[in-house]
XYZ file of C-alpha atoms in Angstrom:
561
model
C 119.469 112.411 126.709
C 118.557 108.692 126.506
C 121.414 107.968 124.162
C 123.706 109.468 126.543
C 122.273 107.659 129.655
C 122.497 104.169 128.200
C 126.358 104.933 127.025
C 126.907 105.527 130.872
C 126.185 102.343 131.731
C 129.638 100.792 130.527
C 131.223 99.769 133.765
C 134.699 100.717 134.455
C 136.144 98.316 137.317
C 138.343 99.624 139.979
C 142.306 99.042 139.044
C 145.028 96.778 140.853
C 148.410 98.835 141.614
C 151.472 97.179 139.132
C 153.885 95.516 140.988
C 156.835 97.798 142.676
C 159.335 95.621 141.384
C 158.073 96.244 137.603
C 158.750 99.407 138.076
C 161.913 99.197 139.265
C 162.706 97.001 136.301
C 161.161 98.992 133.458
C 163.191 101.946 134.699
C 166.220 99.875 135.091
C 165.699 98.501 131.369
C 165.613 102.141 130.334
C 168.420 103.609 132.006
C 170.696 100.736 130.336
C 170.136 101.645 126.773
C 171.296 104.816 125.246
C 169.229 107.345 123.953
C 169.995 106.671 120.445
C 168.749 103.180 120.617
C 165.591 104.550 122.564
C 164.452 107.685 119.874
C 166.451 107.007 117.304
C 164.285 107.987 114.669
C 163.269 111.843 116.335
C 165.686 114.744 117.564
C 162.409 116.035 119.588
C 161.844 115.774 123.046
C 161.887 112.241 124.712
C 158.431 110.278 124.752
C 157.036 109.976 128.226
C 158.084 106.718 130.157
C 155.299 107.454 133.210
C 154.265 103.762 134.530
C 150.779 104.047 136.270
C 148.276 101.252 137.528
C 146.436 100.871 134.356
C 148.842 102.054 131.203
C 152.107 103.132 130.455
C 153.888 106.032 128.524
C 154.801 105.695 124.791
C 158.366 105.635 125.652
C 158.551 102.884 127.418
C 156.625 101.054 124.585
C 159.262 102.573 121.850
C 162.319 101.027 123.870
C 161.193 97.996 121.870
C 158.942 98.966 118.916
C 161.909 101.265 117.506
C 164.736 100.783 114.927
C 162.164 98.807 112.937
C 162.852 98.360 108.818
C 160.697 97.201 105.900
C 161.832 95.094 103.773
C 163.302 97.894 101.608
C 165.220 99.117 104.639
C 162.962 101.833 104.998
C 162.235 103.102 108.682
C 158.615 102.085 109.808
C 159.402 102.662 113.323
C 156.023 102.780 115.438
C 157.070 105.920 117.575
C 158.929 107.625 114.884
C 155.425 107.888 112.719
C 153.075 107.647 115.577
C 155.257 110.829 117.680
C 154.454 113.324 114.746
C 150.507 112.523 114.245
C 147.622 114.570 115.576
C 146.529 111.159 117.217
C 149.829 111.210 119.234
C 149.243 115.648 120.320
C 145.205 115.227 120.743
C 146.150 116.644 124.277
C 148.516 119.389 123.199
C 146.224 120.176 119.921
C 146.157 123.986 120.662
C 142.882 124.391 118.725
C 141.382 121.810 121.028
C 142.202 123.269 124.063
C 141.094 126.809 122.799
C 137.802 125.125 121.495
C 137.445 123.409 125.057
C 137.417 126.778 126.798
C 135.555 128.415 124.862
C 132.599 126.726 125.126
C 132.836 126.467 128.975
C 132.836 129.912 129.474
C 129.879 130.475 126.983
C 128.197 127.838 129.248
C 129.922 127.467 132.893
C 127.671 125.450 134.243
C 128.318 122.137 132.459
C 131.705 122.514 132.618
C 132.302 118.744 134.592
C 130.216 117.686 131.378
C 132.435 119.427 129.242
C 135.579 118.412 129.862
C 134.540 114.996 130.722
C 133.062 114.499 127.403
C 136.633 116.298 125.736
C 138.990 114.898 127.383
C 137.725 111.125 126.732
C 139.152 110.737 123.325
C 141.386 113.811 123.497
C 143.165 112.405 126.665
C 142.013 109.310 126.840
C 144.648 107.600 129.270
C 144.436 110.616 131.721
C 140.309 110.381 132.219
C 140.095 106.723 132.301
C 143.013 106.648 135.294
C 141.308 109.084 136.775
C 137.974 107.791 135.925
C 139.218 104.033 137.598
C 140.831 106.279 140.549
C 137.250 107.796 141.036
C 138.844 111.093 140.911
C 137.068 114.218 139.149
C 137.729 114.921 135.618
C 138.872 118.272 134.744
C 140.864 120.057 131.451
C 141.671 123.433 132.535
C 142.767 124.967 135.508
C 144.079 122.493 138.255
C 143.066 119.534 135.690
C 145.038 117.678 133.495
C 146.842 121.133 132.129
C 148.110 121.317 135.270
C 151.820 119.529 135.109
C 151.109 119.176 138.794
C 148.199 116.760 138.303
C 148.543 113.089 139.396
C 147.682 111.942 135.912
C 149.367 115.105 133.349
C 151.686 112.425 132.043
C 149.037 110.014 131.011
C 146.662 112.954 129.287
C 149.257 114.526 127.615
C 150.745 111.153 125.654
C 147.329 111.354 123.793
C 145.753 108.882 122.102
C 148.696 106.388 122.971
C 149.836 102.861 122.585
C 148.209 101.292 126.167
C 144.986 102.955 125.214
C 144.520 101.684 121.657
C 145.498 98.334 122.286
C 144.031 97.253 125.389
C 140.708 98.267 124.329
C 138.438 95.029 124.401
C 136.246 93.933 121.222
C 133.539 93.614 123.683
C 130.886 96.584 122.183
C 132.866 97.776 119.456
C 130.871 98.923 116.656
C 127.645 99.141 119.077
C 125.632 102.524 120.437
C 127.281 101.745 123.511
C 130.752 101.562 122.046
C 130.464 105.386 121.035
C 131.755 108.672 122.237
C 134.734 106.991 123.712
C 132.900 104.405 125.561
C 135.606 102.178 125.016
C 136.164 99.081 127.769
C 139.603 98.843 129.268
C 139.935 95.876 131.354
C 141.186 97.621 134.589
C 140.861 94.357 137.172
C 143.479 92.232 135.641
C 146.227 92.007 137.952
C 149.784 92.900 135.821
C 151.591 91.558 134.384
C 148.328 89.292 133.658
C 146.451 92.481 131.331
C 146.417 91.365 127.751
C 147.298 94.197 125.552
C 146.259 93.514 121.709
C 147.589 93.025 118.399
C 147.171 91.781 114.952
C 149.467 88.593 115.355
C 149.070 85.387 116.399
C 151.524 83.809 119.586
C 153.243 86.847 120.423
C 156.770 86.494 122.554
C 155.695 87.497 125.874
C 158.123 87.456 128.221
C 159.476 90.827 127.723
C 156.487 93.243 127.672
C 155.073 90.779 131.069
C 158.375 91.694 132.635
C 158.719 95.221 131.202
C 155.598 96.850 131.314
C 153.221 94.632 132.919
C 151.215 93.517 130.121
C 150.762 89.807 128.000
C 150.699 90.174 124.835
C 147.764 88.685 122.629
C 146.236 88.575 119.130
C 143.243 90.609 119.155
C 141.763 90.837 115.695
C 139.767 94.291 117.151
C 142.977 96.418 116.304
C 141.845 95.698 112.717
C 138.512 96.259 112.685
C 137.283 100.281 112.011
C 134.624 99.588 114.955
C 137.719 100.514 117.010
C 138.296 103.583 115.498
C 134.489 104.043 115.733
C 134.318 104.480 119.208
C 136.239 107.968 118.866
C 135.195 108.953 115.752
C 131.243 108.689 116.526
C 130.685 111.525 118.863
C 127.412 112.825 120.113
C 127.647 115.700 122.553
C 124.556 117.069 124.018
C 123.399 120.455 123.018
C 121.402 123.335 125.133
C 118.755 125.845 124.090
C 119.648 129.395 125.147
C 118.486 129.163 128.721
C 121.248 126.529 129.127
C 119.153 123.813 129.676
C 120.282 120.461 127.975
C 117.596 118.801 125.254
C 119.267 116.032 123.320
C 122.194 114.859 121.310
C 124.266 115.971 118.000
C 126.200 113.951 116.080
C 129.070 115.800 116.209
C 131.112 113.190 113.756
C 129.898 110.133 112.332
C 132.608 108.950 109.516
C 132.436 105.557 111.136
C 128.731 105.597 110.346
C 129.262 106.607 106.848
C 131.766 104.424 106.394
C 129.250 102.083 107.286
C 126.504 102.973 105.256
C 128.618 103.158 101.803
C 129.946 100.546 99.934
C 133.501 101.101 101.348
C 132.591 98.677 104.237
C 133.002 95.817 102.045
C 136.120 96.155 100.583
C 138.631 98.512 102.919
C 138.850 99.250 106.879
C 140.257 102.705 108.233
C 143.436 101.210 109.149
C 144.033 100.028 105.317
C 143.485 103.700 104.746
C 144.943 105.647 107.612
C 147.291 102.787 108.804
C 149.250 101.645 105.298
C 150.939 98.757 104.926
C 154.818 98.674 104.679
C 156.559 97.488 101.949
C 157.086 93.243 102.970
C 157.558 91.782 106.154
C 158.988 93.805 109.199
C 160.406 92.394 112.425
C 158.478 94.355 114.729
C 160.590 94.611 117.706
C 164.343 95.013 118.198
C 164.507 93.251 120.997
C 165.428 90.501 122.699
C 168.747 90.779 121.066
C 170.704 88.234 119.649
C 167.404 86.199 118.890
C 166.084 85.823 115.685
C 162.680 86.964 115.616
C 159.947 86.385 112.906
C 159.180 88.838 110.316
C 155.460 89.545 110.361
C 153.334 90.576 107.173
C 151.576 92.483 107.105
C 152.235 95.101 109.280
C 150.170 98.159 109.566
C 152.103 102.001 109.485
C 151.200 104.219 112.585
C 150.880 107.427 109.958
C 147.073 108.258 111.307
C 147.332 110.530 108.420
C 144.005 112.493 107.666
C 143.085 115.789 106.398
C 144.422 117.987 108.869
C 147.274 119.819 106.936
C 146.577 122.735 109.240
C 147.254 121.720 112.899
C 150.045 119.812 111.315
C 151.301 123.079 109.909
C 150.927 124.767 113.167
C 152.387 121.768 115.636
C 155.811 122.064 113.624
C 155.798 125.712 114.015
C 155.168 126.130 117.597
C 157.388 122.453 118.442
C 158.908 123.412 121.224
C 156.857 125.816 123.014
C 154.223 123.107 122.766
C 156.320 120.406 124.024
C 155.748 118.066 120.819
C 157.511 114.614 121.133
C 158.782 114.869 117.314
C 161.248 116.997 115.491
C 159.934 119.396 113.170
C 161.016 117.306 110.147
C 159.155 114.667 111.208
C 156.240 116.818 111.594
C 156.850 117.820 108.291
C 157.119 114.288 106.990
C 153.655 113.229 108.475
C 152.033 116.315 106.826
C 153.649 115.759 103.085
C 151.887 112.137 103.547
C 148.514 114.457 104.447
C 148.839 116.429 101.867
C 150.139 113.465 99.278
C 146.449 111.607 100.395
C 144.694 115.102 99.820
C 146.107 115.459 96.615
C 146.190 111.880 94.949
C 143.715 109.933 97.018
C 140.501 112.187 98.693
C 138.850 113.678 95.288
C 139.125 114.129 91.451
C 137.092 117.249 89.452
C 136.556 116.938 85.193
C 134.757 118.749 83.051
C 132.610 116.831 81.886
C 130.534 118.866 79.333
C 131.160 122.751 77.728
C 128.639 124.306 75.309
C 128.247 127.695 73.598
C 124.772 128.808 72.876
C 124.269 132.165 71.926
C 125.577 134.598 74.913
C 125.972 131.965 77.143
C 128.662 129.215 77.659
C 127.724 126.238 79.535
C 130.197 124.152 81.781
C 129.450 121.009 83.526
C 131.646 120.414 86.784
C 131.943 116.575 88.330
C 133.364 116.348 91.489
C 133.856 112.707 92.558
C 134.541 111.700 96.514
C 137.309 108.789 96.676
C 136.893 108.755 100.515
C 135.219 105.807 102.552
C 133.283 108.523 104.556
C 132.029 112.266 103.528
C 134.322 114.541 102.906
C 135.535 117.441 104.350
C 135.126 114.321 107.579
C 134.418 114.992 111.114
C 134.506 118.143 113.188
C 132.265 120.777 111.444
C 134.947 122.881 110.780
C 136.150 122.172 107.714
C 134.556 122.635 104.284
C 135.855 121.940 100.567
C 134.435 124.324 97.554
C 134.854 124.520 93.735
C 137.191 127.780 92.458
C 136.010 128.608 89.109
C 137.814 130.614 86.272
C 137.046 131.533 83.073
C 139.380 133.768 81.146
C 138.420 134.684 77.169
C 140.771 134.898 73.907
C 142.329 138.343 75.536
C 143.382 136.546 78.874
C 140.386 138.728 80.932
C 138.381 136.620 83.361
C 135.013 136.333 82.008
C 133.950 134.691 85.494
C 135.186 133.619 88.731
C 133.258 132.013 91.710
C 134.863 130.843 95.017
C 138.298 132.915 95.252
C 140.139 132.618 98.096
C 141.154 135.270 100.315
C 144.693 135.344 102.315
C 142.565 135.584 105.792
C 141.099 131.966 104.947
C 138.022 133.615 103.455
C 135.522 132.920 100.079
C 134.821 135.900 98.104
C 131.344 136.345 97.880
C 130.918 133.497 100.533
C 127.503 134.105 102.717
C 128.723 132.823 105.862
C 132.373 134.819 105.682
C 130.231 137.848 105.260
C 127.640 137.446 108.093
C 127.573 135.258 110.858
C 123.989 134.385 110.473
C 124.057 133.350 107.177
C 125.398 130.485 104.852
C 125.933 129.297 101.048
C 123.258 127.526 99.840
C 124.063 123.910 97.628
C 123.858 124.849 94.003
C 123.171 122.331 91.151
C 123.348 125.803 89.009
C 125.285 128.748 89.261
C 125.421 131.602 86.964
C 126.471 134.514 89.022
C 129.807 134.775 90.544
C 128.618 135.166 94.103
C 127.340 131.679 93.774
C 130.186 129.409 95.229
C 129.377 125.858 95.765
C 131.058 124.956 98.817
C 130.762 121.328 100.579
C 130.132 121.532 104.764
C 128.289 121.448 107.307
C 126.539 124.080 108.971
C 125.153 124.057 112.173
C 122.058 125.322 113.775
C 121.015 125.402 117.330
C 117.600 124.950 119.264
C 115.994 128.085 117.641
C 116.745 127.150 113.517
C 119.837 129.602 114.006
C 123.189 129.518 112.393
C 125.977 128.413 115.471
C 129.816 127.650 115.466
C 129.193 126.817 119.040
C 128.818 122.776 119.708
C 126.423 122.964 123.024
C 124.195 124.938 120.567
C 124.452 122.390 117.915
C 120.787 120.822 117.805
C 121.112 119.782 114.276
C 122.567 120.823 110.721
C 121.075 123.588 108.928
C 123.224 122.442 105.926
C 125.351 119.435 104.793
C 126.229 118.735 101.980
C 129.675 117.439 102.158
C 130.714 114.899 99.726
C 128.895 111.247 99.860
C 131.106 107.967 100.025
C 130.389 105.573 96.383
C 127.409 103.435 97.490
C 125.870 106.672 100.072
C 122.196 105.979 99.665
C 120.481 109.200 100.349
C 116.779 107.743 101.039
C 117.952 105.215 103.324
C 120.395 107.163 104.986
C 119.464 107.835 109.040
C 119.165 111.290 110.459
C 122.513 111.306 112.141
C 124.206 111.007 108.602
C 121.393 112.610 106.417
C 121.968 115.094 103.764
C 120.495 118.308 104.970
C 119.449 121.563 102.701
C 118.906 121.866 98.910
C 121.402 118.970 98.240
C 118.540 116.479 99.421
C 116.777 117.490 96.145
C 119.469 117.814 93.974
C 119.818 114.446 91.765
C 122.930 115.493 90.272
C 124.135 115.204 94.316
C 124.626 111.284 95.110
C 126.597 108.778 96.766
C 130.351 109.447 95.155
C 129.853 112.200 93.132
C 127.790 115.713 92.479
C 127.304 117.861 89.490
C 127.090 121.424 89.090
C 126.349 122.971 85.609
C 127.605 126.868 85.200
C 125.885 129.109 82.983
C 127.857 132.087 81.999
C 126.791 135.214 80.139
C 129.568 135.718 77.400
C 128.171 138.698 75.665
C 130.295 140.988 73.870
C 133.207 138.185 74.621
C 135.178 136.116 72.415
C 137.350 132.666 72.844
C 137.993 130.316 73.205
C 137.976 130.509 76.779
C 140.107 129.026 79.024
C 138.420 127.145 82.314
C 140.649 126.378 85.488
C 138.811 124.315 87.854
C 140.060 123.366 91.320
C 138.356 121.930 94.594
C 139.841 123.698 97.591
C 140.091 122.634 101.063
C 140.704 124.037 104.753
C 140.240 122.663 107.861
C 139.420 125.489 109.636
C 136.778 127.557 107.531
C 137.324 131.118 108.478
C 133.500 132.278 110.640
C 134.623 128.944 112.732
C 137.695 130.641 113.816
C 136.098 134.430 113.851
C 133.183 132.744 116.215
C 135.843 130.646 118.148
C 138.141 133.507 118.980
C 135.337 135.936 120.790
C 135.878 134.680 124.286
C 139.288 135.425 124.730
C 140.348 133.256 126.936
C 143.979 132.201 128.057
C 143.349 129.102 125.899
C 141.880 130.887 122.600
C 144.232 133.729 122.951
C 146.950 131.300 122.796
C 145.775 129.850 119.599
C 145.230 133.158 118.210
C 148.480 134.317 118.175
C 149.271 131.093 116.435
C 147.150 131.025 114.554
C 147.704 134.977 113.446
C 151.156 133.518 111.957
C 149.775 130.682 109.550
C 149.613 130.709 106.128
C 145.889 130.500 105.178
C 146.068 129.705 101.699
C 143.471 126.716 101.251
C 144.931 123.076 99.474
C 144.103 122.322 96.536
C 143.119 118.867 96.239
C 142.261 118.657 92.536
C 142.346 121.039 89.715
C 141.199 120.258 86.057
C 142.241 122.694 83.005
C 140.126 122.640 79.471
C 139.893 125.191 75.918
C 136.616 125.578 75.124
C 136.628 126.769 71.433
């Protein structure tokens, strides 16, 4: 636990109460305009407008930061694509919460560590008020699920616009920096805080009198060490007597990122943040001022990979208490699914042969990602759904169909909890599916869906970023299983050659190639749901409803004569 003992060093100084008369004015400010200037852009319920010592709710920062065009007229409103993200429902993420109690109550004695460590970058604004109030940080129960709690507002506006951009550049993109060991500067008297963005002399006067905060340029909010600091996450992990031995890297993309050629050439906001189209005028206030159009200005779409959640947020809307219509919803995941299918991966064949009773088929699967992909939480995997149908229309072969419960035919793991898919570089038999993840293990060299049991990975061999150097890559990023032997497997792109026995067949043969995706692999979910808690049973029933058809990112088609 050394890693974990020097990242609890950060000091967090004790908050000063905003002024009364702030307050009084911010309400004031938000009584007098109507609601269609306010959420304009969303028919959902109305963003939080809480106001506490050290941040305040998204709604309060959308009475300014809405109604905002590009210079095509399109909307690029800050709340109206920030409201529908996963980014903006970390806290109300029903998969979170399930995940969070189940792995208290498989180990109930680090629960403080638990939900401390969860609800830092999950609710972020909640923990570090709490954290500043030196009160104790709790999830479940009569924590920050409870809408009774001094601080529910603040968790449950997630990852929100006061927590992003007040963070200080002062150990971003250092060890100390991780795991949500982001500084807030919580001993500025208001309306004194500086709260960060990309452009130079800001108008001030209205956020100082509004909210409590001075605007500033800080050129952190465009550097990916900010998004680091979440998305590096070590959580300590137990052998089975409970006891705690060390650290995982639960997700390192900003370490990939890193260690791939993408550093040089594009950040995760130029990615996950686009730019609009031109200048925009980012705030539609104070009225009857002309304000400067500023260029260029960054999109609040967050958009990843998670087509799932997204799925499931619009579904259950309004028993989950989402802050964004269900078109919305749906808007932000068509943009997921638009990067998963033009901008995350291409497949070609890049070789057939016939020799004899066999037909030979090279596959090429290229990564156009800046980090591995599937990214992150271990959850997710990608494989490679292989068809071959001869001159009659039969199917000569097929490796890696997928199921309607979200499993692999054939798949290892989806047919014993224990086990897993090896990485291929050849596959001749159709139980052979090459599928891209990461597999934990725990303390004993055992298969484990459970994170306080993940000592290490037994398997990963998701897709490398261009410029990945294997050899030189450190432990918390390494390749682990057969891919670390596999040359075909390198930074940007991996190989697999099929060898299929055609005997007694005739083409030419048709070969339909696709690489399919899920974010939630289906002995994840069977492992997750075994507690049955109030939390995962929640989820389940939710979960019970979804379609769980993978996406297909990439298909390629080709004759071979």
């Amino acid at each position: 636990m050394e890693r974990n003992n020097r990242l609890n060093k950060v000091v967090w100084p004790i908050g000063l109460p905003v002024f009364m008369g702030l307050l009084v004015i911010s309400i004031l400010f938000l009584a007098a305009a109507t609601p269609q200037n306010i959420h304009a852009a969303s028919s959902g319920l109305p963003l939080t407008t809480f106001m506490s010592d050290d941040f305040a709710g998204s709604g309060q920062c959308a009475m300014c930061h809405s109604l905002l065009r590009d210079r095509g007229g399109e909307d690029v409103s800050i709340d109206a694509h920030w409201r529908s993200t996963l980014m903006a429902n970390s806290a109300k993420d029903p998969l979170w919460q399930a995940k969070v109690s189940s792995e208290i109550a498989r180990h109930p004695q680090l629960q403080t560590v638990i939900e401390d460590k969860c609800a830092t970058c999950h609710m972020p604004m909640g923990r570090t008020q709490a954290l500043i109030k030196q009160l104790s940080i709790a999830i479940l129960e009569d924590g920050f699920l409870d809408s009774n709690h001094p601080f529910h507002e603040a968790a449950f506006d997630g990852v929100s616009c006061t927590l992003c951009h007040q963070i200080q550049a002062w150990n971003l993109g250092e060890m100390a920096s991780f795991s949500g060991h982001y500084a807030i500067d919580s001993a500025t008297v208001p309306p004194n805080r500086l709260i960060f963005g990309p452009y130079s002399n800001p108008i001030q006067n209205m956020m100082r009198n509004n909210v409590g905060f001075t605007p500033a340029r800080g050129p952190q909010v465009e550097d990916s060490a900010l998004c680091g600091a979440c998305h590096t996450l070590y959580t300590p992990y137990v052998n089975a007597d409970g006891k705690v031995l060390g650290e995982f890297p639960e997700q390192t993309p900003y370490l990939e990122w890193k260690h791939s050629e993408y550093e040089k050439t594009k950040t995760c906001q130029q990615c996950h943040m686009p730019e609009a189209n031109g200048s925009v005028v980012i705030s539609n206030r104070p009225r009857g001022r002309g304000l400067t159009a500023r260029s260029p200005f960054n999109q609040h779409y967050f958009i990843g990979g998670n087509s799932t959640m997204l799925t499931l947020l619009a579904e259950q809307n309004e028993e989950l208490g989402i802050s964004a219509s269900s078109k919305h919803l749906e808007t932000t995941l068509a943009r997921t699914l638009e990067q998963l299918h033009s901008d995350t991966a291409q497949l070609a064949v890049i070789d057939t042969q016939i020799k004899a009773d066999t037909l030979n088929i090279v596959l090429q699967v290229k990564n156009l990602v800046g980090h591995k992909f599937p990214t992150g939480f271990p959850s997710r995997r990608a494989w490679i759904h292989l068809r071959v149908k001869d001159a009659d229309g039969h199917i000569v072969f097929e490796s890696g169909k997928p199921r309607d419960d979200g499993s692999i035919t054939e798949n290892d793991a989806d047919l014993n909890a224990g086990a897993f898919e090896p990485h291929y570089n050849r596959i001749s038999k159709p139980e052979q599916v090459q599928i891209y993840e990461g597999i934990m293990r725990n303390s004993d060299g055992n298969v484990t869906y459970t994170l306080l049991r993940g000592a290490g990975y037994i398997k990963d061999n998701r897709l490398l970023p261009r410029g990945f150097e294997k050899a030189t890559s450190p432990d918390d990023i390494a390749i682990w299983g057969m891919a670390t032997s596999d040359t075909n497997f390198q930074g940007g792109t991996d190989q697999v050659l099929y060898e299929l026995d055609i005997s007694g067949k005739s083409g030419p043969y048709v070969v339909a190639a696709e690489l399919m995706y899920q974010t939630l692999s289906f002995p994840f979910i069977r492992d997750l749901l075994q507690d049955h808690t109030e939390q995962e049973d929640r989820f389940a029933n939710y979960y019970a409803d979804l379609d769980k058809k993978p996406v297909i990112v990439t298909g390629v088609n080709k004759t071979v004569p």
